[in-house]
Amino acid sequence: MINNLQRKKAKQKTILNAATKLFFVNGYKKTSIAQIAKEANSSQVTLYKYYASKVELARAVVVKLIVEGYGQYDKLLDDPDKTFVEKMQAMMQTGSSEASQISDNFVSFMLKEFRGANGSRTVLKVYNDYKINFWNKLFDQGRQEGKVNPQISNEAALIFLDMYVSYALNPNYDAVEFNHHADELIHLFYYGIMGR
């Protein structure tokens, strides 16, 4: 029984990884279920046992990116050998590097998912579930090292973060344009218009 469960989890992970790879390269629209099944060495029937639709599979990819991203950043915050500034620089480099690897079409899909435009609020819920603990930890570390202004509360900083995210999620805004300025926006988020 356990072996069967492990096999199922392994197959689901293989499908999810194949979908991630293809969505990043080809985008959501140009990637078919048949291509994902082939990349995962699976049949389409097997794929549909785990994911009822292409939208559900792509949503699972976005959730995976959020969970893994916060996990990676959280490990970085726990690194005792790096200063707060070094941690911030590593997060900025990782964020801009990852953004440049994602097809514009999949970026558009991800933002639609954050907005709930595809009929589910799952992505935004997962993002919000991870957000508060991570950012509070980051702000607290920054204050301990004297790099975050002690007069700015975590609550105010989270409001700023939410304003930033809300702008990106505005359906009237071009997701592709937002992605093209990812480096600048990440820098502005962490350092403001005054630089460092």
PDB file of C-alpha atoms in Angstrom:
ATOM      1  CA  MET A   1       0.000   0.000   0.000  1.00  0.00           C
ATOM      2  CA  ILE A   2       2.737   2.463   0.950  1.00  0.00           C
ATOM      3  CA  ASN A   3       4.715   1.579  -2.185  1.00  0.00           C
ATOM      4  CA  ASN A   4       1.657   2.268  -4.319  1.00  0.00           C
ATOM      5  CA  LEU A   5       1.155   5.625  -2.595  1.00  0.00           C
ATOM      6  CA  GLN A   6       4.828   6.489  -3.095  1.00  0.00           C
ATOM      7  CA  ARG A   7       4.578   5.556  -6.782  1.00  0.00           C
ATOM      8  CA  LYS A   8       1.532   7.779  -7.197  1.00  0.00           C
ATOM      9  CA  LYS A   9       3.267  10.710  -5.495  1.00  0.00           C
ATOM     10  CA  ALA A  10       6.354  10.184  -7.652  1.00  0.00           C
ATOM     11  CA  LYS A  11       4.235  10.109 -10.835  1.00  0.00           C
ATOM     12  CA  GLN A  12       2.364  13.249  -9.781  1.00  0.00           C
ATOM     13  CA  LYS A  13       5.680  15.009  -9.104  1.00  0.00           C
ATOM     14  CA  THR A  14       7.057  13.903 -12.487  1.00  0.00           C
ATOM     15  CA  ILE A  15       3.980  15.299 -14.241  1.00  0.00           C
ATOM     16  CA  LEU A  16       4.194  18.554 -12.278  1.00  0.00           C
ATOM     17  CA  ASN A  17       7.903  18.967 -13.092  1.00  0.00           C
ATOM     18  CA  ALA A  18       7.292  18.259 -16.784  1.00  0.00           C
ATOM     19  CA  ALA A  19       4.463  20.806 -16.847  1.00  0.00           C
ATOM     20  CA  THR A  20       6.642  23.391 -15.092  1.00  0.00           C
ATOM     21  CA  LYS A  21       9.411  22.952 -17.649  1.00  0.00           C
ATOM     22  CA  LEU A  22       7.086  23.203 -20.657  1.00  0.00           C
ATOM     23  CA  PHE A  23       4.997  26.095 -19.311  1.00  0.00           C
ATOM     24  CA  PHE A  24       8.192  28.052 -18.576  1.00  0.00           C
ATOM     25  CA  VAL A  25       9.515  27.527 -22.105  1.00  0.00           C
ATOM     26  CA  ASN A  26       6.371  27.481 -24.258  1.00  0.00           C
ATOM     27  CA  GLY A  27       3.839  29.325 -22.126  1.00  0.00           C
ATOM     28  CA  TYR A  28       0.391  28.173 -21.094  1.00  0.00           C
ATOM     29  CA  LYS A  29      -1.349  28.502 -24.467  1.00  0.00           C
ATOM     30  CA  LYS A  30       1.249  26.697 -26.562  1.00  0.00           C
ATOM     31  CA  THR A  31       1.703  23.783 -24.166  1.00  0.00           C
ATOM     32  CA  SER A  32      -0.664  20.866 -24.651  1.00  0.00           C
ATOM     33  CA  ILE A  33      -1.592  18.061 -22.290  1.00  0.00           C
ATOM     34  CA  ALA A  34      -0.159  15.643 -24.879  1.00  0.00           C
ATOM     35  CA  GLN A  35       3.231  17.407 -24.716  1.00  0.00           C
ATOM     36  CA  ILE A  36       3.229  17.337 -20.919  1.00  0.00           C
ATOM     37  CA  ALA A  37       2.304  13.635 -20.847  1.00  0.00           C
ATOM     38  CA  LYS A  38       5.097  12.859 -23.315  1.00  0.00           C
ATOM     39  CA  GLU A  39       7.656  14.891 -21.308  1.00  0.00           C
ATOM     40  CA  ALA A  40       6.543  13.044 -18.147  1.00  0.00           C
ATOM     41  CA  ASN A  41       6.752   9.614 -19.848  1.00  0.00           C
ATOM     42  CA  SER A  42       3.089   9.174 -19.074  1.00  0.00           C
ATOM     43  CA  SER A  43      -0.197   8.785 -20.886  1.00  0.00           C
ATOM     44  CA  GLN A  44      -2.770  11.556 -21.062  1.00  0.00           C
ATOM     45  CA  VAL A  45      -5.193   9.266 -19.223  1.00  0.00           C
ATOM     46  CA  THR A  46      -2.733   8.937 -16.330  1.00  0.00           C
ATOM     47  CA  LEU A  47      -2.163  12.695 -16.301  1.00  0.00           C
ATOM     48  CA  TYR A  48      -5.910  13.319 -16.034  1.00  0.00           C
ATOM     49  CA  LYS A  49      -6.068  10.977 -13.019  1.00  0.00           C
ATOM     50  CA  TYR A  50      -3.977  13.530 -11.134  1.00  0.00           C
ATOM     51  CA  TYR A  51      -5.107  16.789 -12.745  1.00  0.00           C
ATOM     52  CA  ALA A  52      -8.641  17.181 -14.085  1.00  0.00           C
ATOM     53  CA  SER A  53      -7.703  19.885 -16.596  1.00  0.00           C
ATOM     54  CA  LYS A  54      -4.841  21.879 -18.063  1.00  0.00           C
ATOM     55  CA  VAL A  55      -5.890  24.846 -15.910  1.00  0.00           C
ATOM     56  CA  GLU A  56      -5.767  22.720 -12.756  1.00  0.00           C
ATOM     57  CA  LEU A  57      -2.296  21.443 -13.686  1.00  0.00           C
ATOM     58  CA  ALA A  58      -1.001  24.939 -14.453  1.00  0.00           C
ATOM     59  CA  ARG A  59      -2.505  26.155 -11.158  1.00  0.00           C
ATOM     60  CA  ALA A  60      -0.619  23.374  -9.361  1.00  0.00           C
ATOM     61  CA  VAL A  61       2.582  24.623 -11.034  1.00  0.00           C
ATOM     62  CA  VAL A  62       1.951  28.153  -9.724  1.00  0.00           C
ATOM     63  CA  VAL A  63       1.269  26.819  -6.213  1.00  0.00           C
ATOM     64  CA  LYS A  64       4.477  24.765  -6.422  1.00  0.00           C
ATOM     65  CA  LEU A  65       6.437  27.888  -7.400  1.00  0.00           C
ATOM     66  CA  ILE A  66       5.033  29.829  -4.435  1.00  0.00           C
ATOM     67  CA  VAL A  67       5.692  27.065  -1.903  1.00  0.00           C
ATOM     68  CA  GLU A  68       9.183  26.288  -3.211  1.00  0.00           C
ATOM     69  CA  GLY A  69      10.044  29.981  -3.535  1.00  0.00           C
ATOM     70  CA  TYR A  70       9.077  30.798   0.036  1.00  0.00           C
ATOM     71  CA  GLY A  71      10.861  27.627   1.194  1.00  0.00           C
ATOM     72  CA  GLN A  72      14.055  28.622  -0.605  1.00  0.00           C
ATOM     73  CA  TYR A  73      13.934  32.178   0.758  1.00  0.00           C
ATOM     74  CA  ASP A  74      13.139  30.942   4.261  1.00  0.00           C
ATOM     75  CA  LYS A  75      16.232  28.699   4.218  1.00  0.00           C
ATOM     76  CA  LEU A  76      18.242  31.700   3.104  1.00  0.00           C
ATOM     77  CA  LEU A  77      16.938  33.727   6.059  1.00  0.00           C
ATOM     78  CA  ASP A  78      18.047  30.909   8.389  1.00  0.00           C
ATOM     79  CA  ASP A  79      21.629  30.993   7.061  1.00  0.00           C
ATOM     80  CA  PRO A  80      23.783  32.229   9.975  1.00  0.00           C
ATOM     81  CA  ASP A  81      26.789  32.843   7.699  1.00  0.00           C
ATOM     82  CA  LYS A  82      25.129  35.575   5.630  1.00  0.00           C
ATOM     83  CA  THR A  83      24.341  39.130   6.643  1.00  0.00           C
ATOM     84  CA  PHE A  84      20.897  40.584   6.072  1.00  0.00           C
ATOM     85  CA  VAL A  85      22.216  42.570   3.085  1.00  0.00           C
ATOM     86  CA  GLU A  86      23.745  39.428   1.556  1.00  0.00           C
ATOM     87  CA  LYS A  87      20.445  37.605   2.019  1.00  0.00           C
ATOM     88  CA  MET A  88      18.534  40.447   0.347  1.00  0.00           C
ATOM     89  CA  GLN A  89      20.962  40.506  -2.578  1.00  0.00           C
ATOM     90  CA  ALA A  90      20.625  36.741  -3.005  1.00  0.00           C
ATOM     91  CA  MET A  91      16.812  37.031  -2.986  1.00  0.00           C
ATOM     92  CA  MET A  92      16.921  39.830  -5.551  1.00  0.00           C
ATOM     93  CA  GLN A  93      19.236  37.859  -7.842  1.00  0.00           C
ATOM     94  CA  THR A  94      17.141  34.716  -7.526  1.00  0.00           C
ATOM     95  CA  GLY A  95      13.889  36.602  -8.112  1.00  0.00           C
ATOM     96  CA  SER A  96      15.072  38.412 -11.223  1.00  0.00           C
ATOM     97  CA  SER A  97      16.804  35.293 -12.581  1.00  0.00           C
ATOM     98  CA  GLU A  98      13.650  33.204 -12.163  1.00  0.00           C
ATOM     99  CA  ALA A  99      11.438  35.900 -13.679  1.00  0.00           C
ATOM    100  CA  SER A 100      13.611  36.016 -16.798  1.00  0.00           C
ATOM    101  CA  GLN A 101      13.227  32.247 -17.313  1.00  0.00           C
ATOM    102  CA  ILE A 102       9.430  32.246 -17.433  1.00  0.00           C
ATOM    103  CA  SER A 103       7.636  32.699 -20.738  1.00  0.00           C
ATOM    104  CA  ASP A 104       5.578  35.882 -20.966  1.00  0.00           C
ATOM    105  CA  ASN A 105       2.459  33.852 -21.659  1.00  0.00           C
ATOM    106  CA  PHE A 106       2.875  31.837 -18.459  1.00  0.00           C
ATOM    107  CA  VAL A 107       3.477  35.047 -16.492  1.00  0.00           C
ATOM    108  CA  SER A 108       0.085  36.227 -17.779  1.00  0.00           C
ATOM    109  CA  PHE A 109      -1.494  32.940 -16.691  1.00  0.00           C
ATOM    110  CA  MET A 110       0.067  33.227 -13.220  1.00  0.00           C
ATOM    111  CA  LEU A 111      -1.292  36.735 -12.715  1.00  0.00           C
ATOM    112  CA  LYS A 112      -4.755  35.586 -13.837  1.00  0.00           C
ATOM    113  CA  GLU A 113      -4.513  32.835 -11.229  1.00  0.00           C
ATOM    114  CA  PHE A 114      -3.573  35.343  -8.531  1.00  0.00           C
ATOM    115  CA  ARG A 115      -6.639  37.380  -9.523  1.00  0.00           C
ATOM    116  CA  GLY A 116      -8.898  34.330  -9.435  1.00  0.00           C
ATOM    117  CA  ALA A 117      -9.789  34.929 -13.083  1.00  0.00           C
ATOM    118  CA  ASN A 118      -9.778  31.190 -13.841  1.00  0.00           C
ATOM    119  CA  GLY A 119     -12.417  30.397 -11.222  1.00  0.00           C
ATOM    120  CA  SER A 120     -10.267  29.635  -8.182  1.00  0.00           C
ATOM    121  CA  ARG A 121      -8.699  31.671  -5.364  1.00  0.00           C
ATOM    122  CA  THR A 122      -6.273  28.852  -4.476  1.00  0.00           C
ATOM    123  CA  VAL A 123      -3.118  30.633  -5.659  1.00  0.00           C
ATOM    124  CA  LEU A 124      -3.832  33.835  -3.732  1.00  0.00           C
ATOM    125  CA  LYS A 125      -4.745  31.824  -0.628  1.00  0.00           C
ATOM    126  CA  VAL A 126      -1.471  29.865  -0.737  1.00  0.00           C
ATOM    127  CA  TYR A 127       0.490  33.080  -1.301  1.00  0.00           C
ATOM    128  CA  ASN A 128      -1.206  34.775   1.665  1.00  0.00           C
ATOM    129  CA  ASP A 129      -0.702  31.709   3.893  1.00  0.00           C
ATOM    130  CA  TYR A 130       3.073  31.915   3.425  1.00  0.00           C
ATOM    131  CA  LYS A 131       3.432  35.689   3.176  1.00  0.00           C
ATOM    132  CA  ILE A 132       3.016  36.961   6.734  1.00  0.00           C
ATOM    133  CA  ASN A 133       5.448  34.641   8.533  1.00  0.00           C
ATOM    134  CA  PHE A 134       8.151  35.047   5.900  1.00  0.00           C
ATOM    135  CA  TRP A 135       8.000  38.836   5.678  1.00  0.00           C
ATOM    136  CA  ASN A 136       7.764  39.295   9.449  1.00  0.00           C
ATOM    137  CA  LYS A 137      10.876  37.146   9.822  1.00  0.00           C
ATOM    138  CA  LEU A 138      12.672  39.149   7.132  1.00  0.00           C
ATOM    139  CA  PHE A 139      11.743  42.539   8.627  1.00  0.00           C
ATOM    140  CA  ASP A 140      12.733  41.405  12.133  1.00  0.00           C
ATOM    141  CA  GLN A 141      16.139  40.200  10.929  1.00  0.00           C
ATOM    142  CA  GLY A 142      16.685  43.465   9.096  1.00  0.00           C
ATOM    143  CA  ARG A 143      15.882  45.452  12.221  1.00  0.00           C
ATOM    144  CA  GLN A 144      18.232  43.320  14.343  1.00  0.00           C
ATOM    145  CA  GLU A 145      21.088  44.185  11.971  1.00  0.00           C
ATOM    146  CA  GLY A 146      20.069  47.848  11.757  1.00  0.00           C
ATOM    147  CA  LYS A 147      19.136  47.620   8.068  1.00  0.00           C
ATOM    148  CA  VAL A 148      15.364  48.092   8.361  1.00  0.00           C
ATOM    149  CA  ASN A 149      14.064  51.318   9.828  1.00  0.00           C
ATOM    150  CA  PRO A 150      12.739  50.529  13.330  1.00  0.00           C
ATOM    151  CA  GLN A 151      10.090  53.236  12.913  1.00  0.00           C
ATOM    152  CA  ILE A 152       8.413  51.246  10.130  1.00  0.00           C
ATOM    153  CA  SER A 153       6.178  48.545  11.588  1.00  0.00           C
ATOM    154  CA  ASN A 154       5.773  45.117  10.032  1.00  0.00           C
ATOM    155  CA  GLU A 155       2.130  46.012   9.424  1.00  0.00           C
ATOM    156  CA  ALA A 156       3.046  49.131   7.413  1.00  0.00           C
ATOM    157  CA  ALA A 157       5.653  47.181   5.453  1.00  0.00           C
ATOM    158  CA  LEU A 158       3.062  44.483   4.670  1.00  0.00           C
ATOM    159  CA  ILE A 159       0.624  47.157   3.473  1.00  0.00           C
ATOM    160  CA  PHE A 160       3.362  48.392   1.128  1.00  0.00           C
ATOM    161  CA  LEU A 161       3.945  44.826  -0.059  1.00  0.00           C
ATOM    162  CA  ASP A 162       0.202  44.352  -0.632  1.00  0.00           C
ATOM    163  CA  MET A 163       0.025  47.605  -2.637  1.00  0.00           C
ATOM    164  CA  TYR A 164       2.866  46.356  -4.803  1.00  0.00           C
ATOM    165  CA  VAL A 165       1.173  42.987  -5.347  1.00  0.00           C
ATOM    166  CA  SER A 166      -2.259  44.593  -5.931  1.00  0.00           C
ATOM    167  CA  TYR A 167      -0.822  46.735  -8.694  1.00  0.00           C
ATOM    168  CA  ALA A 168       0.693  43.680 -10.366  1.00  0.00           C
ATOM    169  CA  LEU A 169      -2.664  41.895 -10.136  1.00  0.00           C
ATOM    170  CA  ASN A 170      -4.666  44.724 -11.688  1.00  0.00           C
ATOM    171  CA  PRO A 171      -6.402  43.195 -14.740  1.00  0.00           C
ATOM    172  CA  ASN A 172      -5.907  46.455 -16.652  1.00  0.00           C
ATOM    173  CA  TYR A 173      -2.145  46.157 -16.312  1.00  0.00           C
ATOM    174  CA  ASP A 174       0.034  44.306 -18.817  1.00  0.00           C
ATOM    175  CA  ALA A 175       1.638  41.305 -17.089  1.00  0.00           C
ATOM    176  CA  VAL A 176       4.272  40.997 -19.800  1.00  0.00           C
ATOM    177  CA  GLU A 177       5.372  44.609 -19.308  1.00  0.00           C
ATOM    178  CA  PHE A 178       5.546  44.009 -15.564  1.00  0.00           C
ATOM    179  CA  ASN A 179       7.784  40.973 -16.123  1.00  0.00           C
ATOM    180  CA  HIS A 180      10.091  42.934 -18.451  1.00  0.00           C
ATOM    181  CA  HIS A 181      10.791  45.377 -15.613  1.00  0.00           C
ATOM    182  CA  ALA A 182      11.218  42.700 -12.928  1.00  0.00           C
ATOM    183  CA  ASP A 183      14.819  43.660 -12.092  1.00  0.00           C
ATOM    184  CA  GLU A 184      13.950  47.323 -11.626  1.00  0.00           C
ATOM    185  CA  LEU A 185      10.802  46.585  -9.644  1.00  0.00           C
ATOM    186  CA  ILE A 186      12.586  44.178  -7.321  1.00  0.00           C
ATOM    187  CA  HIS A 187      15.259  46.816  -6.714  1.00  0.00           C
ATOM    188  CA  LEU A 188      12.611  49.482  -6.062  1.00  0.00           C
ATOM    189  CA  PHE A 189      10.778  47.182  -3.685  1.00  0.00           C
ATOM    190  CA  TYR A 190      13.847  46.518  -1.553  1.00  0.00           C
ATOM    191  CA  TYR A 191      15.658  49.855  -1.816  1.00  0.00           C
ATOM    192  CA  GLY A 192      13.106  52.447  -2.935  1.00  0.00           C
ATOM    193  CA  ILE A 193      13.862  55.254  -5.364  1.00  0.00           C
ATOM    194  CA  MET A 194      16.811  56.475  -3.299  1.00  0.00           C
ATOM    195  CA  GLY A 195      18.850  53.355  -4.073  1.00  0.00           C
ATOM    196  CA  ARG A 196      21.075  51.896  -1.391  1.00  0.00           C
TER     197      ARG A 196
END
